[in-house]
Short mmCIF file of N, CA and C in Angstrom, two decimals:
data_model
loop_
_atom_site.label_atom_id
_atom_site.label_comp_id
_atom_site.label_asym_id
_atom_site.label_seq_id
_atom_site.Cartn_x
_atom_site.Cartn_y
_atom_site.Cartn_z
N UNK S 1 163.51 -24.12 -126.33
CA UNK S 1 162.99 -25.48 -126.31
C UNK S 1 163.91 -26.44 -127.03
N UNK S 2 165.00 -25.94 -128.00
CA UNK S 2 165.39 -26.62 -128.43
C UNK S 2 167.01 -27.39 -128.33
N UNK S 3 166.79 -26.96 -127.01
CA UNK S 3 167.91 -27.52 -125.91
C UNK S 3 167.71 -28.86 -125.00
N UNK S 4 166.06 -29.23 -125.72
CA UNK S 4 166.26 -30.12 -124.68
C UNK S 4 165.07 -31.30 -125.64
N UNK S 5 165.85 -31.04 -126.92
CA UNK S 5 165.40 -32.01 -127.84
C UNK S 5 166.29 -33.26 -128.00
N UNK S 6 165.27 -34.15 -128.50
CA UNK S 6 166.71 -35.71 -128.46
C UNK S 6 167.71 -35.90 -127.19
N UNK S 7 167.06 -35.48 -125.64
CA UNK S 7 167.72 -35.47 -124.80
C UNK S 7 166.99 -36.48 -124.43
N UNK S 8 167.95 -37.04 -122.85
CA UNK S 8 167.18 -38.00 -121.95
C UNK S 8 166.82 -37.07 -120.94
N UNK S 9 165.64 -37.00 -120.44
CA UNK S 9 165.73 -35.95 -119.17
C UNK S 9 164.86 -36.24 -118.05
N UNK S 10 164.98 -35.45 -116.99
CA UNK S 10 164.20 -35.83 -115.65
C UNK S 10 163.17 -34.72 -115.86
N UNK S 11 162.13 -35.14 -115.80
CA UNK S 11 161.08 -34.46 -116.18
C UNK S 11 160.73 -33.30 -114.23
N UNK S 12 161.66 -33.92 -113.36
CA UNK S 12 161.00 -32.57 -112.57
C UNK S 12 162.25 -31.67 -112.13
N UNK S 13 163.58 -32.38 -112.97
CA UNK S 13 164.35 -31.27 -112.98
C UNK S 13 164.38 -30.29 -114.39
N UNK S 14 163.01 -29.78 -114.85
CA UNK S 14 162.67 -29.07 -116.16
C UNK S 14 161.55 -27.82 -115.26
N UNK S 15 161.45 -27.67 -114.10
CA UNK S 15 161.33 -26.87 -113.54
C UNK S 15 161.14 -26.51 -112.21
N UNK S 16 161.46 -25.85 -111.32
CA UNK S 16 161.24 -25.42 -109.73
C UNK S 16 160.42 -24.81 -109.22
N UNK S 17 160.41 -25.19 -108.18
CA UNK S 17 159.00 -24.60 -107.42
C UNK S 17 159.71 -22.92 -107.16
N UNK S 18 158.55 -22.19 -107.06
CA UNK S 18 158.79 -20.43 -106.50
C UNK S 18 157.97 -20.22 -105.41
N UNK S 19 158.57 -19.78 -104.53
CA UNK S 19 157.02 -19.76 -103.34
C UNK S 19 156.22 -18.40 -103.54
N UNK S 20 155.09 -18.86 -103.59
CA UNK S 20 153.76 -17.98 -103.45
C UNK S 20 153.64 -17.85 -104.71
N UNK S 21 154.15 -19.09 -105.84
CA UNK S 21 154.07 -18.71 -107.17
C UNK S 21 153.33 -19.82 -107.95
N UNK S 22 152.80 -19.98 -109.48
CA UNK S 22 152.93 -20.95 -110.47
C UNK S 22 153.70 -20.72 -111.05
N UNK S 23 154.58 -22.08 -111.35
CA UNK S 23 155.52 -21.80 -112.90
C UNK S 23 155.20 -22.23 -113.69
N UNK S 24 155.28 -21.69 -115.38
CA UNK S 24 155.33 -23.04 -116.09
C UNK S 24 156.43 -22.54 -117.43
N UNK S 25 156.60 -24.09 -117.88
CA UNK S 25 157.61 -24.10 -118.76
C UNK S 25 157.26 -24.81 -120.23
N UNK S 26 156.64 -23.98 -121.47
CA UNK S 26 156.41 -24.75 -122.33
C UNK S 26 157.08 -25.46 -122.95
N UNK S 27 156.83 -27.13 -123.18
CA UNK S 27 157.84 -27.85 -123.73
C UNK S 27 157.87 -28.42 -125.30
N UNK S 28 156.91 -28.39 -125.97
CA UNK S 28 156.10 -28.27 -127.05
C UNK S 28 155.41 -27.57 -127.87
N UNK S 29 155.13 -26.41 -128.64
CA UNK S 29 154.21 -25.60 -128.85
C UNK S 29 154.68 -25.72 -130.61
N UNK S 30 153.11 -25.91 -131.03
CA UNK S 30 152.75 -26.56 -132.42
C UNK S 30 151.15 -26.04 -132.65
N UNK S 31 151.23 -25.94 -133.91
CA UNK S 31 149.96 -25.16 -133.99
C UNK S 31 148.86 -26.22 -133.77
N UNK S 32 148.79 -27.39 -133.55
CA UNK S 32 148.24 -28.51 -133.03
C UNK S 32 147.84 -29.11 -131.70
N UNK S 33 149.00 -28.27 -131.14
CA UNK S 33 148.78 -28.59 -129.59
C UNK S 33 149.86 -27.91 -128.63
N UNK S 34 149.96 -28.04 -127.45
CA UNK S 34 151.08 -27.88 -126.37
C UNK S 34 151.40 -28.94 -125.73
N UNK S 35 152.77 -28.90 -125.06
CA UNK S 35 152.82 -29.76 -123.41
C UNK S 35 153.26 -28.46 -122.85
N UNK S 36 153.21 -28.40 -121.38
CA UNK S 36 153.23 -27.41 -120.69
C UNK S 36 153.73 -28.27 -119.37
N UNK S 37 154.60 -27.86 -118.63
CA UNK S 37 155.07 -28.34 -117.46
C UNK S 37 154.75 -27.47 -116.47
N UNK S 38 154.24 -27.14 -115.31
CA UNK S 38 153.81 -26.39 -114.32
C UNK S 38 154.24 -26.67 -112.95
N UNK S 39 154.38 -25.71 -112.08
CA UNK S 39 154.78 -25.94 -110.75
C UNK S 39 154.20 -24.96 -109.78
N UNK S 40 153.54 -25.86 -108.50
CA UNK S 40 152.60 -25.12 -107.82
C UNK S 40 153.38 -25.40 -106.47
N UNK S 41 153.57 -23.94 -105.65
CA UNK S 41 153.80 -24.07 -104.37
C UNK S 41 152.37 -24.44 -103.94
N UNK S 42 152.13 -24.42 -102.57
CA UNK S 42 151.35 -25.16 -101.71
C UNK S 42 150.53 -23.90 -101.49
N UNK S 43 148.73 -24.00 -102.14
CA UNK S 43 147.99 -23.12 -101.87
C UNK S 43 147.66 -22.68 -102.99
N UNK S 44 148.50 -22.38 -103.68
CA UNK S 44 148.51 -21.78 -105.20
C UNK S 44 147.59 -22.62 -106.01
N UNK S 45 147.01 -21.70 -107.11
CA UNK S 45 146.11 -22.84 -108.61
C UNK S 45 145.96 -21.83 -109.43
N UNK S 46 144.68 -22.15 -110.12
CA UNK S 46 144.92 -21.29 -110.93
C UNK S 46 142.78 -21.24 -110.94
N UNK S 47 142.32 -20.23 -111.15
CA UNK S 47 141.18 -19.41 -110.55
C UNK S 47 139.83 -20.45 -111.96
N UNK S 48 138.39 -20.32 -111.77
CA UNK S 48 137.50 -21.66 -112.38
C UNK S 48 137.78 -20.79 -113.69
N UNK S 49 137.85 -21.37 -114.84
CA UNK S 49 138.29 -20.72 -116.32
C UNK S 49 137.93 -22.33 -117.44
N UNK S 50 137.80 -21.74 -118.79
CA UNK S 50 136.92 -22.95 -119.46
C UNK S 50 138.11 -22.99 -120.96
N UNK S 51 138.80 -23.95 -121.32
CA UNK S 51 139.44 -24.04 -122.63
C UNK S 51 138.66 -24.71 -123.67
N UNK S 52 138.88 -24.36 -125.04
CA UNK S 52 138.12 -24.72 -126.29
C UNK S 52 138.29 -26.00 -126.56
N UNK S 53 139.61 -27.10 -126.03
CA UNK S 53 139.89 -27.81 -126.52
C UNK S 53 139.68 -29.33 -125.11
N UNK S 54 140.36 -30.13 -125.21
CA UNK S 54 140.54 -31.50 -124.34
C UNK S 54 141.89 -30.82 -124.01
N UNK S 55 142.01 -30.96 -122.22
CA UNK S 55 143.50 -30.66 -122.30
C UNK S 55 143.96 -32.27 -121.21
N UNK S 56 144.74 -32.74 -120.66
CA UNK S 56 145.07 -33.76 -119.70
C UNK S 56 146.27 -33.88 -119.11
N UNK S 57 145.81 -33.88 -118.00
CA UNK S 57 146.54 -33.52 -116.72
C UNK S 57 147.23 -34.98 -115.74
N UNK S 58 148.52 -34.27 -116.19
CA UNK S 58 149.27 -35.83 -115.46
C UNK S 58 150.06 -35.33 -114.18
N UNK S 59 150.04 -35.69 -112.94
CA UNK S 59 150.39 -35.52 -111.82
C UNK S 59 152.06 -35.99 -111.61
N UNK S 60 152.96 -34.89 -111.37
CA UNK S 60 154.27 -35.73 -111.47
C UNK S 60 155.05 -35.64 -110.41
N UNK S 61 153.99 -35.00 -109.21
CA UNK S 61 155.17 -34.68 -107.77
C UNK S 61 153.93 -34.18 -107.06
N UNK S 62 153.61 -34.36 -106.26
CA UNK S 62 152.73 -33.70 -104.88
C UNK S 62 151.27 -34.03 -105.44
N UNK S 63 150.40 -33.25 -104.17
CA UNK S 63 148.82 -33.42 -104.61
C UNK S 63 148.62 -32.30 -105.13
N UNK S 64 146.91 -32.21 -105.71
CA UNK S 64 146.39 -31.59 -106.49
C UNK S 64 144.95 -31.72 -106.40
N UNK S 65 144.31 -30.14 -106.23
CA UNK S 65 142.49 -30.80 -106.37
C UNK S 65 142.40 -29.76 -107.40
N UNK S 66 141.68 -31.00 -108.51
CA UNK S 66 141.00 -30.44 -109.80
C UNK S 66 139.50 -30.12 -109.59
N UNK S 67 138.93 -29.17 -109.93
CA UNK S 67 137.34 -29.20 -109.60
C UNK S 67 136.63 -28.99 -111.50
N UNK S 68 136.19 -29.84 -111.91
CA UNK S 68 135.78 -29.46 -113.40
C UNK S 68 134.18 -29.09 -113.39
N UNK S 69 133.88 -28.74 -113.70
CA UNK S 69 132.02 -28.54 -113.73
C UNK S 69 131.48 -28.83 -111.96
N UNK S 70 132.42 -28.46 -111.08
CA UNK S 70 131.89 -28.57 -109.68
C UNK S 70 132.00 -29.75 -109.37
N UNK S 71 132.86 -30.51 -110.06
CA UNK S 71 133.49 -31.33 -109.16
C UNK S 71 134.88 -31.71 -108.89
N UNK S 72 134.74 -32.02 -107.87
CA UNK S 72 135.91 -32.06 -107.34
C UNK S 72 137.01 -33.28 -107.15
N UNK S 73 138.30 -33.30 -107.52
CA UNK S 73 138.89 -34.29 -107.65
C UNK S 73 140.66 -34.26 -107.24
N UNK S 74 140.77 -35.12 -106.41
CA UNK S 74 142.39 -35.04 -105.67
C UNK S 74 143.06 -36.20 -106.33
N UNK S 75 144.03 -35.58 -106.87
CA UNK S 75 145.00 -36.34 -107.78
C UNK S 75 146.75 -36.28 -106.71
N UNK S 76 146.60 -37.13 -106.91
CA UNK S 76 148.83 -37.62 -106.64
C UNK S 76 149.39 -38.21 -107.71
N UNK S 77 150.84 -37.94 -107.28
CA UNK S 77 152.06 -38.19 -108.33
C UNK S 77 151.15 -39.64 -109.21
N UNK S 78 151.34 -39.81 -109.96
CA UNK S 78 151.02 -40.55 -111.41
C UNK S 78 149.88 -40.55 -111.23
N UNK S 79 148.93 -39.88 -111.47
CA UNK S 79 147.35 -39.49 -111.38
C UNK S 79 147.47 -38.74 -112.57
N UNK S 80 146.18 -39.11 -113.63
CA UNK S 80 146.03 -38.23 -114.45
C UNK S 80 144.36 -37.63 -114.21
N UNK S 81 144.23 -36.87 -115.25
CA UNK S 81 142.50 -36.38 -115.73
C UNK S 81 142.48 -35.93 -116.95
N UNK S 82 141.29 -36.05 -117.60
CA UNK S 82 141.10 -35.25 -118.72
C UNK S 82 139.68 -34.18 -118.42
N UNK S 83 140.42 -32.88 -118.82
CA UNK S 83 139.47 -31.63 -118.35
C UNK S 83 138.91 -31.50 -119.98
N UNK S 84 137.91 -31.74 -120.04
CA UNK S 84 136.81 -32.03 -121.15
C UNK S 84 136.74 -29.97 -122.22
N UNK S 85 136.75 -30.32 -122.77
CA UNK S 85 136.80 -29.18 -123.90
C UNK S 85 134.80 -28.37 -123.31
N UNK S 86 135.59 -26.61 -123.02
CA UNK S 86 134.49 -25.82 -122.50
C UNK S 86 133.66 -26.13 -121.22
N UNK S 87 134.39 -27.18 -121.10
CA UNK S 87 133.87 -27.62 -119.08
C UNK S 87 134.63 -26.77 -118.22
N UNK S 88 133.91 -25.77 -117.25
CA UNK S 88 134.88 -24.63 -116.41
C UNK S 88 135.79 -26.03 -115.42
N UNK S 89 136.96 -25.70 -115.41
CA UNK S 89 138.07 -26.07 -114.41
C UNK S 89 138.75 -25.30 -113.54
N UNK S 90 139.31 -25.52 -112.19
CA UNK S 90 140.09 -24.96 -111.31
C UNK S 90 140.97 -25.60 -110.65
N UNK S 91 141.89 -25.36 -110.38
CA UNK S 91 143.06 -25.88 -110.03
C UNK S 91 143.76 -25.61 -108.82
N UNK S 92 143.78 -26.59 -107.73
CA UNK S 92 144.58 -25.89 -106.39
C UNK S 92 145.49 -26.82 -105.61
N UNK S 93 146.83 -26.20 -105.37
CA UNK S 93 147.71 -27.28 -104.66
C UNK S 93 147.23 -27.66 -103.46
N UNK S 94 146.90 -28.56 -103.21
CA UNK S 94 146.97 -29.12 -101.87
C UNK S 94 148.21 -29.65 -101.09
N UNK S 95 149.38 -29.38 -101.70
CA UNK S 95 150.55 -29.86 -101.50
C UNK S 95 151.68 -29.08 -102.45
N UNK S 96 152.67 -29.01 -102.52
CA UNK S 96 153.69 -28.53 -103.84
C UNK S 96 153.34 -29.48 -105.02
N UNK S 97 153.41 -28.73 -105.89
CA UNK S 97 152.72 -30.38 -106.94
C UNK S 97 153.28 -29.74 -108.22
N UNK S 98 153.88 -30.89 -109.15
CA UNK S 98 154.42 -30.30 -110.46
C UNK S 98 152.98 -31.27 -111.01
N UNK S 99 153.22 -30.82 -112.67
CA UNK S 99 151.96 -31.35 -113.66
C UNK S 99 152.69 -31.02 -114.72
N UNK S 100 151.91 -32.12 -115.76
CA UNK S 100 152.10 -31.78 -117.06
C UNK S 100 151.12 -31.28 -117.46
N UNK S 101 150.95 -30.60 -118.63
CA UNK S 101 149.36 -30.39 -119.25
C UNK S 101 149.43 -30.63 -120.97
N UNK S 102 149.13 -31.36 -121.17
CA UNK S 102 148.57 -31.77 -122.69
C UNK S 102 147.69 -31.17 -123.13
N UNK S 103 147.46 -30.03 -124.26
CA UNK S 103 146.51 -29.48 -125.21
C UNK S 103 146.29 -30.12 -126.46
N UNK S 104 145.26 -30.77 -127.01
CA UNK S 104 145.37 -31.17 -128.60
C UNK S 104 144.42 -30.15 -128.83
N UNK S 105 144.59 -29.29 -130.12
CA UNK S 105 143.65 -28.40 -130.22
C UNK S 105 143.09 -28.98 -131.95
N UNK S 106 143.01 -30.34 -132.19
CA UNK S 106 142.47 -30.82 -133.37
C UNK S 106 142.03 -31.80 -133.08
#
């Protein structure tokens, strides 16, 4: 991570898509929180699951349907959300789609 401190950078050349895959690339990690950069081929997410904390989700390339407590929500490039602390979430590309993800865990 610490290659790409005090840099200027393109935030979607910090990671590539894999097909039939998620990536992600932590860019932050502090006992306070994360950023997390992710990359979804088309189809791919990630299965309904519940975090302790507020996490928020910023859209930085393709679509995206978030479903939080059963509902459902389609985000594009500069679209954010905030997935509410112990609310189940799921995650599915509707398109290739990179994201950021913000954790504050205080």
């Amino acid at each position: 991570m610490d290659d790409i401190k005090a840099k200027s950078l393109k935030i979607n050349d910090l990671i590539d898509y894999q097909k039939n895959s998620v990536v992600s690339r932590e860019i932050i990690k502090k006992d306070t929180g994360t950023i997390t950069i992710f990359a979804f081929d088309k189809g791919e997410g990630l299965s309904e699951h519940s975090a302790p904390f507020d996490a928020m989700v910023q859209i930085i390339e393709g679509k995206a349907e978030i479903t939080i407590s059963g509902k459902s929500n389609i985000l594009e490039k500069g679209d954010m959300i905030i997935m509410p602390a112990n609310d189940p979430h799921a995650l599915k590309a509707l398109e290739q789609y990179k994201m950021i993800l913000t954790m504050i865990k205080s």
